[in-house]
Steps between C-alpha positions, in 0.01 A plus 500: 500500500151378585187532293243755603246324719151546361168391638350257249189623325250220452268447205147456630266290290235232534592143410195392300417127486193438286198730506442496876834488689710812551784509754666839570879449467811716488804434279861595571821467302708214636804542272600815314800635313738733680432871480762714329523876526391689190702776339378839381677682217575863590718783375810635670282762672278221642217607271280213377516417130162527330457269202253587227426375152282611212389400151565727202387498140727548203446877514620488865156583643436329832205261530283543808461206736124476441570446127736205558387137509690173506578309184638157413706403196350207309709420195542829316189659649448692824181401680360779724378391842289757684417510871142388425620190316751427776228522764273274295768231462622519861403197706286588803606273786234632735530581868777373726444141603653172613267236358555125532463329163569141606721276713800305370735235646824669591734213412340413163372828356740760639862419414747764611589610149148645464556752779575839346510856630763669714349469847287287733197625694353345811137545598357496852153586631438866561581603859220547755268276299443178696250354254745549212778336707288192571387460140850563362657244736241239397570557130879485543473184715283327239737589216803392708351160585400429140827639354307740278547860392262771382530628141388862527445806282653812652427859399704739713310818417202596285599473135844345555620191315366178658743242632468124538646356816521198726425535871685225688407425864763517772461426873786601727484537881118514494512777239284439194631662182427490127804566278421668167730424206429627150458236229472548120187483289469210258605703194811624683625150583678380187734211443825607338697237311865577573762307303730275699841621596800367313592168657849484642617169642665543839762271647462318830769722649308815406171369642668394822669839535169689466335267753775579751457873432126480571564307822760750619258793443193331648327746736300219667804298606460425877878476536531871418182660632295425807136402478365840608749689281377602156762659272375773269167530680280741297395705802867559594640581156600859424486657154861608420390738225264686731762512774754657264248761374400591857867535600564735207199714595615526861850595388371773267275634776789523748778591255344687209820575307676166552511254210313171525705192591646309208380166639254381767610452859633167621182389679304552174752297300478224761125473431561370148773254598427134583511388861860445623430139598358425152788678331754296699329165436467554125847649444674172408206376294497818291864441410405152378218651292747726321713197412227270370323785312784679320405823325607562143504835324278498190597720207167647390641715220669262257497746213714759676868489415781675672700756305815286500311205350302707253809677363725195544775711658651225713749614764657769283267781390770635265465191279137576410413438131396773262181678603375483143565128479424210731393707798227682310349175371510336844350809665220533244404135538499521878292817512250352253454198725462719808236724340312208353475319833404811698199622294181329615242780455431791267584842640392844383864602442574284194192286433588401142833335588349343813223353285746341256729372777215327683379344175850358440483337843207285382209682664174461299414793273151545648637547852771746391249687283263539796783644714602745227137615465492583873823699461354698207195593708730624778697709249185663361362575848828642632587715196554868583364789289365254243853396402413155364799436276625208707164322552421542129837349411440199727143467368635482142750238616221287650278539194781383271552180701128426533459555124716191440385291798131560575320830417214410736730554801557857388146581382318389814750673730486823296132523589590509870774758435250719315257484793774614740608788276145623433396472865796722592382748232827472307337517155812654347703189593246275327520722190880461501463122513276514191734743317796266563296210350513307826130414513344156440672244278262430209482213255672723244820496712486139622318191380462393866267796568129497414432871554401708200604858428145623568500339845841653578377848397192458720726400789720807455209741542439657841138582572457759775229399744241755614314479834164515318582204280409159639568306182762226483828598338511334161875542459695180533671489841712238681203280592374509141842383379495205744150398390598545135794261525294246696249484215768445235 
């Protein structure tokens, strides 16, 4: 199967050098990814499937599109973001352009690891423009002689995101070309400190074996390939995936009711195999590699025990001890170890036992408390028909532990929980929390708390905001709690 031959569409723009020089050029894609056929989802009757979505309030009334704006979650608050604000914050890149910012030495300033993007463009002077051809050739010749490249700012279309690129000169058979490769901006080029790999000392035999393997698979070896022969030449390679998809489409077109082949055809499988001459030369060396690098099976689950070991049955299952005796004790101990080693996070299924198990494993209380608080918020948000028995039970469990450890962890977080409940207009849930005495921990309950009863009562109140009121809410909220504890 061959790709559909398309006439390349050039990108016409003026290469601007300084305030006075403009050279009309045209850019083409030099390298591009292979084109794969898209798929459309249809019904059995070949009717297209129309996808639609809508937004509904709690009373199941649909919200019109003109009444919907974007919003972003910041902490426990939702920040609205209208189209006017989006337009104001959008960067205006201006009209399409290809402006030269400066020149840079290719060898020193443009290492290959800076080249990003997924394609390469080449620029030539616009056809039927002799003046542009002369000026373009002079610029490319000067850059080529000085081993320099242009650093340019490229805007493909009005309002699109600008790109930074390097235009490298190339002269081939009296053809003058500028190759455009995208490079990152300064803030995008970051140095990442990666820890070193675990050092493993290799023997001389292992090093020698790998050297022989590399030599046997060398594609530049003149003893195997001739000078004008290039194995795996990019322009001659065929995409096996695309070939298989095209074959399946042809088969379905010719034989509609026939099943697809279970595996690709032989010529497609041959595309992913190494060259026969390379496979033959490296055959013996690969056997040596298997010998000098023996593989060992690693048992990753050391806590798992087989039934025969756990019950100590031996070779005769009839001689098993009493189920109420030794076996029960051995089984209980084994299961306890298995459960203890497997729990590493708090789930919404049994958060109390998960909390205690993780604490026994030595995880700091603050970290486990923070995870349990997130689980409680999920339980309150996902409760159906205001059935909050489970989240209230877990909330009481958390309050009891924070009462002994540090009440501040509970008090500050409760302010955030209150904000979430009130913003979702679940006032009845907040009233249940107060009725169950699960509000702030005061100094009357714990000496570690500095909150008075009057401050706790003020916190429990819910003041309904009116649109006409522009006054600040005097009720203590989460931010007030944070500032209060900072001033203690």
